[in-house]
Short mmCIF file of C-alpha atoms in Angstrom, two decimals:
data_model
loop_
_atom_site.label_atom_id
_atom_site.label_comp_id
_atom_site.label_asym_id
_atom_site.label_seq_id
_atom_site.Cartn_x
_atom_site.Cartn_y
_atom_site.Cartn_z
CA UNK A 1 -4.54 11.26 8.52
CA UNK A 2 -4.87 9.24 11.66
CA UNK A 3 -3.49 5.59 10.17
CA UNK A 4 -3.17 3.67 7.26
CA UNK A 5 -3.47 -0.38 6.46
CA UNK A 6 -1.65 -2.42 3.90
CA UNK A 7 -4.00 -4.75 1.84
CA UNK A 8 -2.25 -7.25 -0.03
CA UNK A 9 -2.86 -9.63 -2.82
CA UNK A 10 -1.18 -10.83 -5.07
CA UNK A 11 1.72 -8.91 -5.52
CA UNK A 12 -0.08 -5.69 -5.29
CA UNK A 13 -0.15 -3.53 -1.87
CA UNK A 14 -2.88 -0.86 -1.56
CA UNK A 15 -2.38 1.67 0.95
CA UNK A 16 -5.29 2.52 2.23
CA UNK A 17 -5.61 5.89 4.87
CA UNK A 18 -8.18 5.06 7.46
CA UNK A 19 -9.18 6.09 11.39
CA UNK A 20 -9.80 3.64 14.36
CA UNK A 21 -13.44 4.69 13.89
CA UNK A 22 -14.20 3.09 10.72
CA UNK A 23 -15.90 -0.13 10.00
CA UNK A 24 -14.37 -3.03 7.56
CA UNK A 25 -17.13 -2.38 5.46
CA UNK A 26 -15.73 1.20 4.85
CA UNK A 27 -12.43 0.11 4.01
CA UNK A 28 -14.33 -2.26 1.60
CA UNK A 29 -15.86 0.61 0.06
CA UNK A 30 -12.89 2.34 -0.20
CA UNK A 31 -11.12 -1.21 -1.70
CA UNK A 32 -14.10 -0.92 -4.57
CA UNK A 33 -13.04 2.38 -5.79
CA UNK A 34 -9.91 0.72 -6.76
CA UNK A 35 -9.90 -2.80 -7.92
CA UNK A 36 -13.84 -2.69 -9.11
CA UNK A 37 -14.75 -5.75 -6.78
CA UNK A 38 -17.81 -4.80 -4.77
CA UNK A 39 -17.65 -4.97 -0.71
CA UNK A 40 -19.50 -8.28 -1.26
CA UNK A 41 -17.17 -10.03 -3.30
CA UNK A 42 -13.98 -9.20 -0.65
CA UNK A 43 -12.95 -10.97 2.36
CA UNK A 44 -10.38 -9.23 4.64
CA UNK A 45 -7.94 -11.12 6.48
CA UNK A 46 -5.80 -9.76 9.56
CA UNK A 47 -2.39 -11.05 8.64
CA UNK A 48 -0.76 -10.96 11.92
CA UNK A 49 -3.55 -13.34 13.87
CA UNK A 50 -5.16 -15.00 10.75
CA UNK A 51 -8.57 -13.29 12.02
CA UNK A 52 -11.06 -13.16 9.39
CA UNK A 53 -12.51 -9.22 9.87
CA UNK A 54 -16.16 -8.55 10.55
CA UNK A 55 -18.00 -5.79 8.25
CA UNK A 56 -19.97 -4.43 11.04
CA UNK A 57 -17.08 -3.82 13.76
CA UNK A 58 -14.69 -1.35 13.61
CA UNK A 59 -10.69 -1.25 12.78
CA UNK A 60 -9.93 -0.45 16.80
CA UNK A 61 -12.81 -3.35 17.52
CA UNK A 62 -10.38 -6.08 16.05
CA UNK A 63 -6.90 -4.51 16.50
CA UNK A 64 -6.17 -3.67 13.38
CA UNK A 65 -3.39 -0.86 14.04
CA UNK A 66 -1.36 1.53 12.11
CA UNK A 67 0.65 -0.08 9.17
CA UNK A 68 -1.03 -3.42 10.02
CA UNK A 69 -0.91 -5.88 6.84
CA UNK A 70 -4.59 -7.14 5.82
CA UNK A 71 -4.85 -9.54 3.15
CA UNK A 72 -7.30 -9.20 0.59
CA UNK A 73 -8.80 -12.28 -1.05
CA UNK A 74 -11.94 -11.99 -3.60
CA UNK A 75 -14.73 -14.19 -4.48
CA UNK A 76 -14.54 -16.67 -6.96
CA UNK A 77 -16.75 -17.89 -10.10
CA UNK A 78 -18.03 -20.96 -8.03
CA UNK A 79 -19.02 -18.10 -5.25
CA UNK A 80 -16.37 -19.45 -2.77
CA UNK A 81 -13.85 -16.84 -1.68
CA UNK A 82 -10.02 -17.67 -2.85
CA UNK A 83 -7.05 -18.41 -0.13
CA UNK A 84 -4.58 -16.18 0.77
CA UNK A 85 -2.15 -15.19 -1.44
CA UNK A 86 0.53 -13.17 -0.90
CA UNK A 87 3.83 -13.47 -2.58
CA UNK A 88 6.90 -12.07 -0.77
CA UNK A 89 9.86 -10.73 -2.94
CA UNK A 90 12.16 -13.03 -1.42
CA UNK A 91 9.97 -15.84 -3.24
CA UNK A 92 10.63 -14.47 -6.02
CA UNK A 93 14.25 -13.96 -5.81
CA UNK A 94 14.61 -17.89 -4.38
CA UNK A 95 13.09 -18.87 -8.09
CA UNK A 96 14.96 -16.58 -10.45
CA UNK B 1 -10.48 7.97 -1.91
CA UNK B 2 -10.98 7.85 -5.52
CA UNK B 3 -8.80 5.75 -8.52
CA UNK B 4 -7.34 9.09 -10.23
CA UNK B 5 -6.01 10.27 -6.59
CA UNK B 6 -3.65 7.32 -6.18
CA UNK B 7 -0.63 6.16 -8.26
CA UNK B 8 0.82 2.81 -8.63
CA UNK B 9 5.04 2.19 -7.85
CA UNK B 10 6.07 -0.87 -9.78
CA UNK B 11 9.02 -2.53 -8.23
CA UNK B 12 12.10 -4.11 -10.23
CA UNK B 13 10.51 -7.33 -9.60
CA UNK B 14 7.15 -5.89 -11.30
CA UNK B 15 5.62 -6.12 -7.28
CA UNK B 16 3.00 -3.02 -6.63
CA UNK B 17 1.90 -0.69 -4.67
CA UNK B 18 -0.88 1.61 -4.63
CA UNK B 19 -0.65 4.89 -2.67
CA UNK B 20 -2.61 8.04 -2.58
CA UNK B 21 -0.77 10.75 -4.77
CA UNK B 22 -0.50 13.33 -1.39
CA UNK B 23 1.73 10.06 -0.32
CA UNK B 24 4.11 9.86 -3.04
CA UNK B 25 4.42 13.68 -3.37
CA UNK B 26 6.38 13.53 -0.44
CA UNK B 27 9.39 12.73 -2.95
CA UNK B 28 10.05 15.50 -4.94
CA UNK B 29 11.02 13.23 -7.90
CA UNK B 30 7.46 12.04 -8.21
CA UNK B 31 6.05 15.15 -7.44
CA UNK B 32 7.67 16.59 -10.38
CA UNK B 33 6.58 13.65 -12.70
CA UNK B 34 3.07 14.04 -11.47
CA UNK B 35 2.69 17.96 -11.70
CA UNK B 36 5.34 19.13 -14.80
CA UNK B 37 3.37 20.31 -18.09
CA UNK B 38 3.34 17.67 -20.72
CA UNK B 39 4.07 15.20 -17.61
CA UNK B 40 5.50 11.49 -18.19
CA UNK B 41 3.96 9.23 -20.25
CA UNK B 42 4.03 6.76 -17.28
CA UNK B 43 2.29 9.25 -14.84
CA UNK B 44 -0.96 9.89 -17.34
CA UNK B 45 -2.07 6.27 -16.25
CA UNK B 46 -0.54 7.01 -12.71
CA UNK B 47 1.95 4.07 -12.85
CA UNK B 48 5.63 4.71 -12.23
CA UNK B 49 8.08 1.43 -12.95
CA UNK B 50 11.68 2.17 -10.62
CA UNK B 51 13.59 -0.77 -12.36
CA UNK B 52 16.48 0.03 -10.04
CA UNK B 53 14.56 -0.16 -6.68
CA UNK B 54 13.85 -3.65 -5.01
CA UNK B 55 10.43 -4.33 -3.85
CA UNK B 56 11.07 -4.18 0.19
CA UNK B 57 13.07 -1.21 -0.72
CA UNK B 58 9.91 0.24 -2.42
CA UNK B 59 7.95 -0.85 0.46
CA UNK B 60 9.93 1.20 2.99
CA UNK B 61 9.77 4.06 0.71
CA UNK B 62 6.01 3.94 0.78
CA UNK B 63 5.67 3.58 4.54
CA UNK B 64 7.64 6.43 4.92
CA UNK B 65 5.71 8.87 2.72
CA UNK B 66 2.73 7.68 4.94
CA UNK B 67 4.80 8.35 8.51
CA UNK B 68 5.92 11.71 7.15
CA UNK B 69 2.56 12.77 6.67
CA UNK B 70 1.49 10.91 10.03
CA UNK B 71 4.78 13.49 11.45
CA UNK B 72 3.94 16.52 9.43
CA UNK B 73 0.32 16.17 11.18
CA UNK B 74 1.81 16.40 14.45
CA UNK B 75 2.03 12.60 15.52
CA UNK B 76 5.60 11.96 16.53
CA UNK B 77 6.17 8.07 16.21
CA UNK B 78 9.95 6.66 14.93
CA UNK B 79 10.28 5.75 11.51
CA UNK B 80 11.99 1.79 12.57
CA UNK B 81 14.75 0.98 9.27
CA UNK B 82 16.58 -2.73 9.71
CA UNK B 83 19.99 -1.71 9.72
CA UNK B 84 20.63 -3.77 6.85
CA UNK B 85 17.92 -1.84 4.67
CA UNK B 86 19.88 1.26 5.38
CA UNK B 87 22.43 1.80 2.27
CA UNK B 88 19.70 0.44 -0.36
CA UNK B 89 17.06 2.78 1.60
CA UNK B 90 19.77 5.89 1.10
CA UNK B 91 20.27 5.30 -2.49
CA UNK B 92 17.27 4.96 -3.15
CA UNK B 93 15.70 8.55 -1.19
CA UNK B 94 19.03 10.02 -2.58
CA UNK B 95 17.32 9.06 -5.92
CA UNK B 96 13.75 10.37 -4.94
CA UNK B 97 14.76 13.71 -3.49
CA UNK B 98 13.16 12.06 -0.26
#
């Protein structure tokens, strides 16, 4: 296994094994296996520069490293893609 | 990678985490959930709840399994722990036969 990404949403992580070599658009395909949304209806975000990631280029093209965060945000009913979300524990722990 | 090769690790604050199964048979406690006959209830639908381990705990745990693999595959990089992770982090391999 060369590397691996985090995709977030939510409060889920997926950890996703990938190499330098691969396009977004086979991490999307990898992302449909599990959550049933097809490459289509995701939007990946590069956490660390806010960088929206292209389909067509590949993970070394736009920096994405090993155990880089990406978020993950899907499209909605009105066909507009939804914000960021990510929720951090320590959110969570600052409301209970 | 398909849905039935990856299990979910639900933190104690109900956070998850999806990793590939070779991942989280890097701790011999999962391993033996996932693998004994008649295995855990929890590990049919390849979910495991670890009410006693804090999500960036859980976190850490998961990176490692990754970087141990990275290791085990000949790619020496440092595993980085915040010193303040450290005693949770112990307990919590201690726990996972990690």
């Amino acid at each position: 296994m060369a590397m691996y990404i985090r995709v977030k949403r939510s409060k889920t992580t997926y950890f996703i094994q990938c190499d330098p070599t691969e396009s977004i658009l086979d991490i999307k395909q990898k992302l449909h296996a599990l959550i049933d949304q097809p490459a289509n209806d995701q939007r990946l975000i590069l956490v660390g520069t806010g960088e929206e990631l292209d389909d067509s280029k590949t993970l070394a093209d736009q920096k994405v490293e090993n155990d880089a965060v990406v978020a993950l945000t899907l499209r909605k009913d009105d066909n507009e893609f939804e914000d960021v979300d990510i929720v951090k524990p320590d959110d969570f722990l600052s409301i209970s | 990678m398909r849905k039935e090769d990856t299990v979910k690790l639900i933190s104690a604050e109900g956070f998850e985490f999806v990793i590939d199964k070779n991942a989280a048979m890097v701790s011999q406690t999962i391993r033996n959930m996932l693998t004994s006959p008649g295995s855990f209830a929890e590990t049919q639908h390849g979910e495991v709840t670890f009410p006693e381990i804090s999500t960036t705990i859980l976190e850490k745990i998961c990176q490692y399994f990754y970087w141990s693999l990275q290791f085990a595959s000949g790619k020496e990089t440092e595993f980085h722990i915040e010193p303040e992770l450290t005693l949770e982090l112990m307990m919590a391999a201690n726990y996972l036969h990690t």
